Short mmCIF file of C-alpha atoms and ligand atoms in Angstrom, two decimals:
data_model
loop_
_atom_site.label_atom_id
_atom_site.label_comp_id
_atom_site.label_asym_id
_atom_site.label_seq_id
_atom_site.Cartn_x
_atom_site.Cartn_y
_atom_site.Cartn_z
CA UNK A 1 7.30 18.42 1.87
CA UNK A 2 7.58 14.63 2.23
CA UNK A 3 7.89 12.54 -0.90
CA UNK A 4 4.60 11.03 -2.06
CA UNK A 5 4.32 7.25 -2.19
CA UNK A 6 2.39 5.69 -5.07
CA UNK A 7 1.76 1.97 -4.68
CA UNK A 8 0.50 -0.13 -7.58
CA UNK A 9 -1.36 -3.24 -6.48
CA UNK A 10 -1.56 -5.40 -9.58
CA UNK A 11 -3.54 -8.12 -7.78
CA UNK A 12 -3.70 -11.26 -10.01
CA UNK A 13 -2.80 -9.33 -13.19
CA UNK A 14 -1.65 -9.00 -15.94
CA UNK A 15 -2.33 -12.33 -17.66
CA UNK A 16 1.15 -12.91 -19.11
CA UNK A 17 4.80 -12.38 -18.20
CA UNK A 18 5.29 -10.49 -21.47
CA UNK A 19 2.64 -7.96 -20.48
CA UNK A 20 4.17 -7.65 -17.03
CA UNK A 21 7.64 -7.02 -18.48
CA UNK A 22 6.22 -4.37 -20.84
CA UNK A 23 4.55 -2.64 -17.94
CA UNK A 24 7.70 -2.75 -15.79
CA UNK A 25 9.79 -1.12 -18.52
CA UNK A 26 7.05 1.34 -19.48
CA UNK A 27 6.69 2.50 -15.90
CA UNK A 28 10.45 2.72 -15.54
CA UNK A 29 10.66 4.95 -18.64
CA UNK A 30 7.88 7.17 -17.29
CA UNK A 31 9.66 7.47 -13.95
CA UNK A 32 12.86 8.72 -15.60
CA UNK A 33 11.01 12.03 -16.13
CA UNK A 34 9.41 12.15 -12.70
CA UNK A 35 11.10 13.44 -9.56
CA UNK A 36 10.40 13.14 -5.90
CA UNK A 37 7.91 10.28 -5.97
CA UNK A 38 8.42 6.85 -4.46
CA UNK A 39 6.74 4.40 -6.83
CA UNK A 40 6.17 0.91 -5.44
CA UNK A 41 4.98 -1.88 -7.74
CA UNK A 42 3.40 -4.96 -6.21
CA UNK A 43 3.06 -7.61 -8.94
CA UNK A 44 2.01 -11.23 -8.43
CA UNK A 45 4.87 -13.38 -7.00
CA UNK A 46 5.89 -15.07 -10.31
CA UNK A 47 6.65 -11.69 -11.93
CA UNK A 48 8.94 -10.50 -9.13
CA UNK A 49 12.18 -12.08 -10.46
CA UNK A 50 11.71 -10.42 -13.88
CA UNK A 51 11.28 -7.00 -12.26
CA UNK A 52 14.21 -7.65 -10.00
CA UNK A 53 16.44 -8.47 -13.01
CA UNK A 54 15.27 -5.34 -14.82
CA UNK A 55 16.10 -3.18 -11.80
CA UNK A 56 19.53 -4.78 -11.45
CA UNK A 57 20.38 -4.24 -15.12
CA UNK A 58 19.05 -0.70 -15.22
CA UNK A 59 21.22 2.38 -15.02
CA UNK A 60 18.25 4.69 -14.48
CA UNK A 61 18.60 7.15 -11.61
CA UNK A 62 14.98 6.90 -10.62
CA UNK A 63 12.96 3.75 -10.80
CA UNK A 64 10.26 1.91 -8.98
CA UNK A 65 10.87 -0.29 -5.99
CA UNK A 66 9.38 -3.72 -5.60
CA UNK A 67 6.64 -4.74 -3.23
CA UNK A 68 4.71 -7.96 -2.67
CA UNK A 69 1.00 -8.43 -2.09
CA UNK A 70 1.29 -10.78 0.86
CA UNK A 71 3.73 -12.78 2.99
CA UNK A 72 3.51 -15.60 5.47
CA UNK A 73 4.69 -14.89 9.01
CA UNK A 74 6.97 -17.90 9.53
CA UNK A 75 10.52 -17.59 8.17
CA UNK A 76 10.70 -21.11 6.65
CA UNK A 77 9.42 -24.64 7.01
CA UNK A 78 6.52 -26.92 6.21
CA UNK A 79 3.97 -24.33 5.04
CA UNK A 80 2.77 -25.47 1.64
CA UNK A 81 1.95 -22.63 -0.71
CA UNK A 82 3.27 -19.86 1.53
CA UNK A 83 6.03 -17.33 0.84
CA UNK A 84 8.10 -15.77 3.61
CA UNK A 85 9.47 -12.24 3.99
CA UNK A 86 12.95 -13.84 4.04
CA UNK A 87 12.41 -15.40 0.58
CA UNK A 88 11.09 -12.20 -0.91
CA UNK A 89 13.84 -9.94 0.36
CA UNK A 90 16.36 -11.96 -1.70
CA UNK A 91 14.62 -10.60 -4.80
CA UNK A 92 15.00 -6.98 -3.82
CA UNK A 93 11.45 -6.69 -2.46
CA UNK A 94 11.28 -3.72 -0.07
CA UNK A 95 7.57 -3.36 0.70
CA UNK A 96 4.70 -5.71 1.36
CA UNK A 97 0.96 -5.12 1.37
CA UNK A 98 -0.56 -6.74 4.44
CA UNK A 99 -4.22 -7.25 5.29
CA UNK A 100 -5.76 -6.18 2.00
CA UNK A 101 -9.55 -6.43 2.23
CA UNK A 102 -9.54 -9.05 -0.54
CA UNK A 103 -7.39 -11.25 1.72
CA UNK A 104 -9.36 -10.45 4.88
CA UNK A 105 -12.49 -11.48 2.95
CA UNK A 106 -10.86 -14.85 2.35
CA UNK A 107 -10.32 -15.34 6.05
CA UNK A 108 -7.19 -13.41 7.03
CA UNK A 109 -7.63 -12.30 10.64
CA UNK A 110 -6.34 -9.27 12.54
CA UNK A 111 -4.02 -11.62 14.45
CA UNK A 112 -2.50 -12.92 11.22
CA UNK A 113 -2.15 -9.38 9.92
CA UNK A 114 -0.25 -8.49 13.09
CA UNK A 115 2.06 -11.52 12.79
CA UNK A 116 2.79 -10.63 9.18
CA UNK A 117 3.57 -7.02 10.07
CA UNK A 118 6.05 -8.20 12.71
CA UNK A 119 7.57 -10.74 10.28
CA UNK A 120 8.05 -8.07 7.60
CA UNK A 121 9.72 -5.65 9.99
CA UNK A 122 12.04 -8.41 11.25
CA UNK A 123 13.71 -8.62 7.85
CA UNK A 124 13.46 -4.92 6.98
CA UNK A 125 10.47 -5.07 4.64
CA UNK A 126 8.17 -2.07 4.98
CA UNK A 127 4.63 -3.22 5.75
CA UNK A 128 1.77 -1.42 3.98
CA UNK A 129 -1.06 -2.22 6.36
CA UNK A 130 -4.49 -2.04 4.76
CA UNK A 131 -7.42 -0.98 6.89
CA UNK A 132 -10.93 0.08 5.98
CA UNK A 133 -14.56 -0.12 6.96
CA UNK A 134 -17.28 -2.04 5.13
CA UNK A 135 -19.85 0.71 5.53
CA UNK A 136 -19.86 4.31 6.63
CA UNK A 137 -22.75 4.30 9.09
CA UNK A 138 -24.46 7.49 10.31
CA UNK A 139 -23.52 6.84 13.94
CA UNK A 140 -19.82 6.79 13.19
CA UNK A 141 -19.25 3.17 14.21
CA UNK A 142 -16.75 2.93 11.38
CA UNK A 143 -14.34 4.99 13.44
CA UNK A 144 -14.12 2.29 16.11
CA UNK A 145 -13.70 -0.33 13.37
CA UNK A 146 -10.70 1.58 12.02
CA UNK A 147 -9.25 2.14 15.49
CA UNK A 148 -9.52 -1.56 16.39
CA UNK A 149 -7.90 -2.60 13.09
CA UNK A 150 -4.96 -0.27 13.74
CA UNK A 151 -4.52 -1.33 17.37
CA UNK A 152 -4.52 -5.01 16.47
CA UNK A 153 -2.27 -4.65 13.42
CA UNK A 154 0.47 -2.75 15.26
CA UNK A 155 0.41 -4.70 18.55
CA UNK A 156 4.02 -5.26 19.60
CA UNK A 157 5.44 -3.02 16.86
CA UNK A 158 8.14 -0.74 18.27
CA UNK A 159 8.28 3.02 17.72
CA UNK A 160 11.10 2.43 15.24
CA UNK A 161 8.95 -0.20 13.51
CA UNK A 162 5.94 2.08 13.16
CA UNK A 163 8.18 4.77 11.66
CA UNK A 164 8.95 2.46 8.73
CA UNK A 165 5.39 1.21 8.37
CA UNK A 166 2.75 2.62 6.02
CA UNK A 167 -0.99 2.66 6.67
CA UNK A 168 -3.20 2.38 3.60
CA UNK A 169 -6.74 3.49 4.33
CA UNK A 170 -9.02 1.73 1.86
CA UNK A 171 -12.75 1.99 2.58
CA UNK A 172 -13.98 -1.37 1.30
CA UNK A 173 -17.02 0.15 -0.41
CA UNK A 174 -14.69 2.29 -2.55
CA UNK A 175 -12.44 -0.56 -3.76
CA UNK A 176 -13.12 -1.68 -7.33
CA UNK A 177 -16.01 0.79 -7.37
CA UNK A 178 -16.98 3.60 -9.73
CA UNK A 179 -16.08 6.48 -7.42
CA UNK A 180 -13.48 7.16 -4.76
CA UNK A 181 -14.16 8.66 -1.35
CA UNK A 182 -14.41 12.44 -1.50
CA UNK A 183 -11.25 14.35 -0.53
CA UNK A 184 -12.90 16.00 2.48
CA UNK A 185 -13.70 12.63 4.06
CA UNK A 186 -10.25 11.30 3.13
CA UNK A 187 -8.77 14.25 5.03
CA UNK A 188 -10.88 13.53 8.10
CA UNK A 189 -9.84 9.86 8.03
CA UNK A 190 -6.14 10.59 7.55
CA UNK A 191 -6.22 12.86 10.62
CA UNK A 192 -8.14 10.24 12.60
CA UNK A 193 -5.65 7.48 11.70
CA UNK A 194 -2.70 9.66 12.75
CA UNK A 195 -4.53 10.47 16.00
CA UNK A 196 -5.00 6.74 16.73
CA UNK A 197 -1.26 6.17 16.22
CA UNK A 198 -0.34 9.19 18.36
CA UNK A 199 -2.45 7.72 21.18
CA UNK A 200 -1.05 4.20 20.83
CA UNK A 201 2.58 5.38 20.76
CA UNK A 202 2.08 8.25 23.22
CA UNK A 203 4.02 10.64 21.03
CA UNK A 204 3.23 14.15 19.79
CA UNK A 205 3.68 13.52 16.10
CA UNK A 206 3.83 10.42 14.00
CA UNK A 207 5.81 10.04 10.77
CA UNK A 208 4.00 6.92 9.52
CA UNK A 209 2.66 7.80 6.07
CA UNK A 210 -1.07 7.38 5.53
CA UNK A 211 -2.15 6.50 1.98
CA UNK A 212 -5.60 6.38 0.44
CA UNK A 213 -6.82 3.56 -1.79
CA UNK A 214 -10.08 2.76 -3.58
CA UNK A 215 -11.00 3.75 -7.16
CA UNK A 216 -8.15 6.23 -7.59
CA UNK A 217 -7.82 7.48 -11.18
CA UNK A 218 -6.03 10.35 -12.98
CA UNK A 219 -9.09 12.59 -12.51
CA UNK A 220 -9.48 12.26 -8.75
CA UNK A 221 -5.82 11.76 -7.73
CA UNK A 222 -5.05 15.49 -7.52
CA UNK A 223 -7.93 16.27 -5.16
CA UNK A 224 -7.28 13.26 -2.96
CA UNK A 225 -3.60 14.11 -2.55
CA UNK A 226 -4.09 17.88 -2.11
CA UNK A 227 -7.27 18.15 -0.12
CA UNK A 228 -7.18 14.66 1.34
CA UNK A 229 -3.90 15.35 3.14
CA UNK A 230 -2.57 11.84 2.45
CA UNK A 231 1.04 11.04 1.70
CA UNK A 232 0.23 8.82 -1.23
CA UNK A 233 -2.10 6.42 -2.96
CA UNK A 234 -2.67 2.69 -3.25
CA UNK A 235 -3.90 2.00 -6.74
CA UNK A 236 -5.48 -1.15 -8.15
CA UNK A 237 -6.93 -1.11 -11.67
CA UNK A 238 -5.29 2.11 -12.83
CA UNK A 239 -1.81 0.85 -11.91
CA UNK A 240 -2.09 -1.61 -14.82
CA UNK A 241 -2.76 1.18 -17.31
CA UNK A 242 0.53 2.80 -18.24
CA UNK A 243 -0.95 6.13 -19.33
CA UNK A 244 -3.17 6.50 -16.27
CA UNK A 245 -0.43 5.54 -13.87
CA UNK A 246 1.96 7.99 -15.52
CA UNK A 247 -0.62 10.78 -15.08
CA UNK A 248 -1.08 9.89 -11.42
CA UNK A 249 2.70 9.82 -10.86
CA UNK A 250 2.98 13.29 -12.43
CA UNK A 251 0.22 14.55 -10.15
CA UNK A 252 2.02 13.15 -7.12
CA UNK A 253 5.25 14.79 -8.14
CA UNK A 254 3.68 18.23 -8.35
CA UNK A 255 1.92 18.02 -5.01
P1 PGA B 301 -8.91 -0.10 -7.16
O1 PGA B 301 -8.24 -1.09 -6.09
O2 PGA B 301 -7.97 1.07 -7.32
O3 PGA B 301 -9.06 -0.90 -8.39
O4 PGA B 301 -10.23 0.34 -6.57
C1 PGA B 301 -7.61 -0.59 -4.97
C2 PGA B 301 -7.08 -1.70 -4.09
O5 PGA B 301 -7.74 -2.74 -3.97
O6 PGA B 301 -6.00 -1.60 -3.50
#
């Protein structure tokens, strides 16, 4: 069975570098007892060097890998406030979240998402492409929303590229909410997303992992992973709580 991928999206948290460092080492200690899980931590940019130093100094066999929450698609130049994939990969960053709904809400377009995906792959960063519908309408329009988001995000991505890409399905109504999507619906969506990719790439099977995100916690993680048929989780709030994250990592290891 493929290794589960647990991504922690810290967003604009925690408030201090000290707290971030404590979390990095706490999670690293927890991971020393956990096998067969790929843990990816995506802290805010300023905390990346501290995590990178910790990873370099560590002798632990298993640890987390570093991800970022965004990149810009140009490699360098006059782009005030932007950070390129090239800059990040010097700090041992291996993954990058692209097209999170909180960024799309602030104006990020499908075209930009696509450019960022291509830029990440160019330097060997694994894109974690976020997709998700605003509402789940009775007529099933949300399926075409998801399909269009996938098609646009992966335009021009080679078969090799899609093999090292991750799709994170995050229904927007379930992000930062009180309840996650039910595992049955997660299962349906994970199959649908794979089917879209199979059609785009004209292949029989697709290895691209599909993750679920949106109000994941230690109580619902087991059901989502088992019955939801996803290869992992994208976690916001609970990835900043050491105990909760440890529970979720244990769940992922046993599934
Ligand atoms: P949440 O966030 O787990 O706090 O709902 C998920 C996300 O935005 O990726």
